[in-house]
Amino acid sequence: MSRLLPVFGAAWLLSMTIGCAATPANSPLRGTGDLGIVIERASGSVQVVDTTRRTRLASIAGLGDLSHASAVYSRDGRYAYVFGRDGGLSKVDLLAGRIAHRIVQGGNSIGGAISQDGRLVVAQNYEPGGIKAFDADTLELLADIPSTYGTEGKRSKVVGLADLPGNRFAYALFDAGEIWVVDLADPRKPGITRFKDIGLQPYDGLVTPDGRYYLAGLFGEDGVAMIDLWRPELGTRRILDGYGRGEEKLPVYKMPHLRGWAVAGRNAYLPAIGRHEVLVVDTDTWQEVRRIAVKGQPVFVMARPDGRQVWVNFAFPDNSWVQVIDTLSGSISTSLEPGKAVLHLEFTPRGENVWISSRDDHRVAIYDTASFALLGQLPADSPSGIFFAARAARIGF
Amino acid sequence: MSRLLPVFGAAWLLSMTIGCAATPANSPLRGTGDLGIVIERASGSVQVVDTTRRTRLASIAGLGDLSHASAVYSRDGRYAYVFGRDGGLSKVDLLAGRIAHRIVQGGNSIGGAISQDGRLVVAQNYEPGGIKAFDADTLELLADIPSTYGTEGKRSKVVGLADLPGNRFAYALFDAGEIWVVDLADPRKPGITRFKDIGLQPYDGLVTPDGRYYLAGLFGEDGVAMIDLWRPELGTRRILDGYGRGEEKLPVYKMPHLRGWAVAGRNAYLPAIGRHEVLVVDTDTWQEVRRIAVKGQPVFVMARPDGRQVWVNFAFPDNSWVQVIDTLSGSISTSLEPGKAVLHLEFTPRGENVWISSRDDHRVAIYDTASFALLGQLPADSPSGIFFAARAARIGF
């Protein structure tokens, strides 16, 4: 993997002396609103991509174990914070095409979030269980909050971390069956609110795009635990009791990602666990209103930004397919086969295109979401997650 | 007004020779996600601001008549397209701190929009009535669509231009009482759909944040005309027949801006015309559900990005005030007096702060939206509109 932007050599040294030190020699001045990264899980690298020209700008290696990696963005869109499976937290400079800073902050980690004001980056850890908050500039540790539960001092795996308005974060404790809401207005003095007995084995969580409802899917029993964060005094509520592995305990080939839940108009679309179905839920009543039959076990269920379409990918053996649901008719508009082992998809900020990673075909396919035309493909080394810089401006991403 | 970034001199010439030509000498590499502009209407200039450090980065003069000016952003966030009242269209480079390109495209203009894919910038004109579409890179004219109506070849003033998914645009014809939806997938061959007899004198319009509903407020009669753009075959529908100047024909000190309509959760909040009220409308039924008494005639009614708060400013003589509605309780949380002649407000992308312009106190005040604390003030020359670069990623802005 070569870097696009050489930062050493004569040009660099010369530029130091004339005051454009911060700009590598062949880096043009450019905005960051159309940048993004593609995770290359096998090689521990990320590609920096341009969604306007649909090109690769740089490849950056040395990020450790990137299986199941995810990323959040600095407020200015310049830096991606990449959370590796091995507890690595890398601050990647998209403009300079290099790692600005990197720490190993845990032993077994599964993602993170960034505060509303962009000052705190928070990692959620399986081992040792808990969350850690870091200064977004320096990656200095500011808060270490173990997920201790019960009477024996055990620590739970943490899942479903989501940022909330007001520099707060919500997450679920898989082993404890709890949801915690942590206020990090002063990260040195975290304020923790614990919601206990929310159900068995919450395995992932999300906050609705308005930051109001936190939902944790349960693996140990049927259903979803929900908190109305505008009215936390009401505690948790159980919804969708028919949700989950249900009566038959179906084999589950790959756990769906709740972060992929789509809210389109008044309805939420979510992957059924183990079933070849997408569930449609009315977010006013939180009742299930419909099930849509799909090709396989859904993994990501993601709304185009305008909510007119919901795109779905699948677990093995249907993982070469993507299906598109028309939310007006409730039926499948089209089925596409972008490549082998489709792991993730990401819409451009206003939704005109979607980028889809095919791990085993080593490429990212780019589609027009109106015509479903294939616009282009970029080679990538076992690509998984795709994360665009416009996430910096969104709540709960 | 001085530019922040000198682009001439020895350093510049030297840099030309070593390959960092595109970067002015003292311009550090930086992201654009936290940039914005403040319109200085009296001096025909804009300030470039940084919402992270809450500072001014540059001031750029020479933009013509900026009364009632508005702006949209390039896909990458680097350029603001500023639409002046005099028909001027200026492409402002936020990173270089200068005007990249400027044309005078009409005689009397009132705003514009940018296509979903970022390739087309469209201006709406009073005189000569119609819209014009320009190449976003070069500002080359690609389409000129006169707003001709009736049998005598008259041209209507155009208002309420909004971008829609699929490089389409919707707008209203004030004099004709029509709404047009134009498909500019091929700007050389525009596809125009006309909705006639929508009501008297549509004075402004907006599209809902999901791009689904286009609404035009009527000045000549009570009510709002609405089109479900997902089902255009249904034609226009009249809603809110009690809306508008109503029974008493109240004096109207300043027309409210529909673009400021706020959609929070299931409800939309909109300024009553002439009344000291904000109307709450259920976007599922499009029925009015409540009216909230406020301090004056509302002008902008804007939701914080998470929808928990709606901020309102007012026409003269109450235009030194801003009020905040708590959308959960439906009551006023607080009343602030940011300065004389408050003209506009803009939330930071994830809503932790709001920037408020006070024309007659020549400053922009920055508030924390959780505590309502004043975080800072920036001097500005008769500031009016404030537009942050994160608008690049939104539909209908």
Coordinates of N, CA and C in Angstrom, one line a residue, chain A residues 302-382:
Chain A
M302 N -30.9 -0.2 5.4 CA -30.5 1.2 5.5 C -31.4 2.0 4.5
A303 N -31.9 3.1 5.1 CA -32.7 4.0 4.3 C -31.9 5.0 3.5
R304 N -32.3 5.2 2.2 CA -31.7 6.3 1.4 C -32.1 7.5 2.2
P305 N -31.2 8.6 2.2 CA -31.5 9.7 3.0 C -32.9 10.3 2.9
D306 N -33.5 10.2 1.8 CA -34.9 10.8 1.7 C -35.9 9.8 2.1
G307 N -35.5 8.6 2.4 CA -36.5 7.6 3.0 C -37.4 6.9 1.9
R308 N -37.2 7.2 0.6 CA -38.0 6.6 -0.4 C -37.7 5.1 -0.6
Q309 N -36.4 4.8 -0.4 CA -35.9 3.4 -0.5 C -35.2 2.9 0.7
V310 N -35.3 1.6 0.9 CA -34.5 1.0 2.0 C -33.7 -0.1 1.3
W311 N -32.4 -0.1 1.5 CA -31.5 -1.1 0.9 C -31.1 -2.1 2.0
V312 N -31.1 -3.4 1.5 CA -30.9 -4.5 2.5 C -29.8 -5.4 1.9
N313 N -28.8 -5.8 2.8 CA -27.9 -6.9 2.4 C -28.1 -8.1 3.3
F314 N -27.4 -9.2 3.0 CA -27.8 -10.4 3.6 C -26.6 -11.2 4.2
A315 N -27.0 -12.1 5.1 CA -26.0 -13.1 5.6 C -25.8 -14.2 4.6
F316 N -24.7 -14.9 4.7 CA -24.4 -16.1 4.0 C -25.6 -17.0 4.0
P317 N -26.1 -17.7 3.0 CA -25.4 -17.8 1.7 C -26.0 -16.8 0.6
D318 N -26.7 -15.8 1.1 CA -27.3 -14.9 0.1 C -26.5 -13.6 0.1
N319 N -25.3 -13.6 0.5 CA -24.5 -12.4 0.7 C -23.9 -11.8 -0.5
S320 N -24.3 -12.3 -1.7 CA -23.9 -11.6 -2.9 C -25.0 -10.6 -3.4
W321 N -26.1 -10.6 -2.7 CA -27.3 -9.9 -3.1 C -27.5 -8.6 -2.3
V322 N -28.2 -7.7 -2.9 CA -28.7 -6.5 -2.3 C -30.1 -6.3 -2.8
Q323 N -31.1 -6.0 -1.9 CA -32.4 -5.8 -2.4 C -32.9 -4.4 -2.0
V324 N -33.7 -3.8 -2.8 CA -34.2 -2.4 -2.6 C -35.7 -2.4 -2.3
I325 N -36.1 -1.9 -1.2 CA -37.5 -1.8 -0.9 C -38.0 -0.4 -1.2
D326 N -39.1 -0.3 -2.0 CA -39.8 0.9 -2.2 C -40.7 1.2 -1.0
T327 N -40.4 2.2 -0.2 CA -41.2 2.4 1.0 C -42.6 2.9 0.7
L328 N -42.9 3.4 -0.4 CA -44.3 3.8 -0.7 C -45.1 2.6 -1.0
S329 N -44.7 1.7 -1.8 CA -45.5 0.5 -2.1 C -45.2 -0.7 -1.1
G330 N -44.1 -0.6 -0.4 CA -43.8 -1.7 0.5 C -43.3 -3.0 -0.3
S331 N -43.0 -2.9 -1.5 CA -42.5 -4.0 -2.3 C -41.1 -3.9 -2.7
I332 N -40.5 -4.9 -3.2 CA -39.1 -4.9 -3.7 C -39.0 -4.2 -5.0
S333 N -38.2 -3.2 -5.2 CA -38.1 -2.5 -6.5 C -37.1 -3.3 -7.4
T334 N -36.0 -3.7 -6.8 CA -35.0 -4.4 -7.6 C -34.1 -5.2 -6.7
S335 N -33.5 -6.2 -7.4 CA -32.5 -7.0 -6.7 C -31.2 -6.9 -7.5
L336 N -30.1 -6.7 -6.8 CA -28.8 -6.5 -7.5 C -27.8 -7.5 -6.9
E337 N -26.8 -7.8 -7.7 CA -25.8 -8.7 -7.3 C -24.5 -8.0 -7.4
P338 N -24.1 -7.1 -6.5 CA -22.9 -6.3 -6.7 C -21.6 -7.0 -6.6
G339 N -21.6 -8.2 -6.0 CA -20.3 -9.0 -5.9 C -20.4 -10.0 -4.7
K340 N -19.3 -10.7 -4.6 CA -19.3 -11.7 -3.5 C -19.1 -11.1 -2.2
A341 N -19.9 -11.6 -1.2 CA -19.7 -11.2 0.2 C -19.9 -9.7 0.4
V342 N -21.1 -9.2 0.1 CA -21.4 -7.8 0.3 C -21.4 -7.6 1.9
L343 N -20.6 -6.7 2.3 CA -20.5 -6.5 3.8 C -21.1 -5.2 4.3
H344 N -21.2 -4.2 3.4 CA -21.7 -2.9 3.9 C -22.1 -2.0 2.7
L345 N -22.9 -1.0 3.0 CA -23.2 0.0 2.0 C -23.4 1.3 2.6
E346 N -23.1 2.4 1.9 CA -23.1 3.7 2.4 C -23.7 4.6 1.3
F347 N -24.6 5.5 1.6 CA -25.2 6.4 0.7 C -24.4 7.7 0.7
T348 N -24.3 8.3 -0.5 CA -23.7 9.7 -0.6 C -24.6 10.6 0.2
P349 N -24.2 11.7 0.7 CA -24.9 12.5 1.7 C -26.4 12.8 1.3
R350 N -26.6 13.1 0.1 CA -28.0 13.4 -0.3 C -28.6 12.2 -1.1
G351 N -27.9 11.1 -1.2 CA -28.6 9.9 -1.6 C -28.6 9.5 -3.0
E352 N -27.9 10.3 -3.9 CA -28.0 10.0 -5.3 C -27.3 8.7 -5.7
N353 N -26.3 8.4 -4.9 CA -25.5 7.2 -5.2 C -25.4 6.3 -3.9
V354 N -25.1 5.0 -4.1 CA -24.7 4.2 -3.0 C -23.5 3.4 -3.3
W355 N -22.6 3.3 -2.3 CA -21.3 2.6 -2.5 C -21.5 1.2 -1.7
I356 N -21.1 0.1 -2.3 CA -21.4 -1.2 -1.8 C -20.0 -2.0 -1.8
S357 N -19.6 -2.5 -0.7 CA -18.4 -3.2 -0.6 C -18.6 -4.7 -0.8
S358 N -17.8 -5.3 -1.7 CA -17.8 -6.8 -1.9 C -16.5 -7.3 -1.4
R359 N -16.5 -7.9 -0.3 CA -15.2 -8.4 0.3 C -14.5 -9.4 -0.6
D360 N -15.2 -10.4 -1.1 CA -14.5 -11.5 -1.8 C -14.3 -11.2 -3.3
D361 N -14.9 -10.1 -3.8 CA -14.5 -9.7 -5.1 C -13.6 -8.5 -5.1
H362 N -13.2 -8.1 -3.9 CA -12.2 -7.1 -3.7 C -12.5 -5.8 -4.5
R363 N -13.7 -5.3 -4.3 CA -14.1 -4.1 -5.0 C -15.2 -3.4 -4.3
V364 N -15.3 -2.1 -4.6 CA -16.5 -1.3 -4.2 C -17.3 -1.0 -5.4
A365 N -18.6 -1.3 -5.4 CA -19.4 -1.0 -6.6 C -20.2 0.3 -6.2
I366 N -20.4 1.2 -7.2 CA -21.1 2.4 -7.0 C -22.3 2.4 -7.9
Y367 N -23.5 2.6 -7.3 CA -24.8 2.6 -8.1 C -25.5 3.9 -8.0
D368 N -26.2 4.2 -9.1 CA -27.1 5.3 -9.1 C -28.4 4.8 -8.4
T369 N -28.9 5.5 -7.4 CA -30.0 4.9 -6.7 C -31.4 5.2 -7.4
A370 N -31.4 6.0 -8.4 CA -32.6 6.3 -9.2 C -32.8 5.2 -10.3
S371 N -31.7 5.0 -11.0 CA -31.8 4.1 -12.2 C -31.2 2.7 -11.9
F372 N -30.6 2.6 -10.7 CA -29.9 1.3 -10.4 C -28.7 1.0 -11.3
A373 N -28.3 2.0 -12.1 CA -27.2 1.7 -13.0 C -25.9 1.7 -12.2
L374 N -25.0 0.8 -12.6 CA -23.7 0.7 -12.1 C -22.8 1.8 -12.6
L375 N -22.4 2.7 -11.8 CA -21.6 3.9 -12.2 C -20.1 3.6 -12.3
G376 N -19.7 2.7 -11.5 CA -18.2 2.5 -11.5 C -17.9 1.5 -10.4
Q377 N -16.6 1.0 -10.4 CA -16.1 0.1 -9.4 C -14.7 0.5 -9.1
L378 N -14.4 0.4 -7.8 CA -13.0 0.7 -7.4 C -12.4 -0.6 -6.7
P379 N -11.2 -0.9 -7.1 CA -10.6 -2.1 -6.4 C -10.3 -1.8 -5.0
A380 N -10.4 -2.8 -4.1 CA -10.1 -2.6 -2.7 C -9.8 -4.0 -2.2
D381 N -9.0 -4.0 -1.1 CA -8.5 -5.3 -0.6 C -9.4 -5.8 0.5
S382 N -10.3 -6.7 0.2 CA -11.3 -7.2 1.2 C -12.0 -6.1 1.9

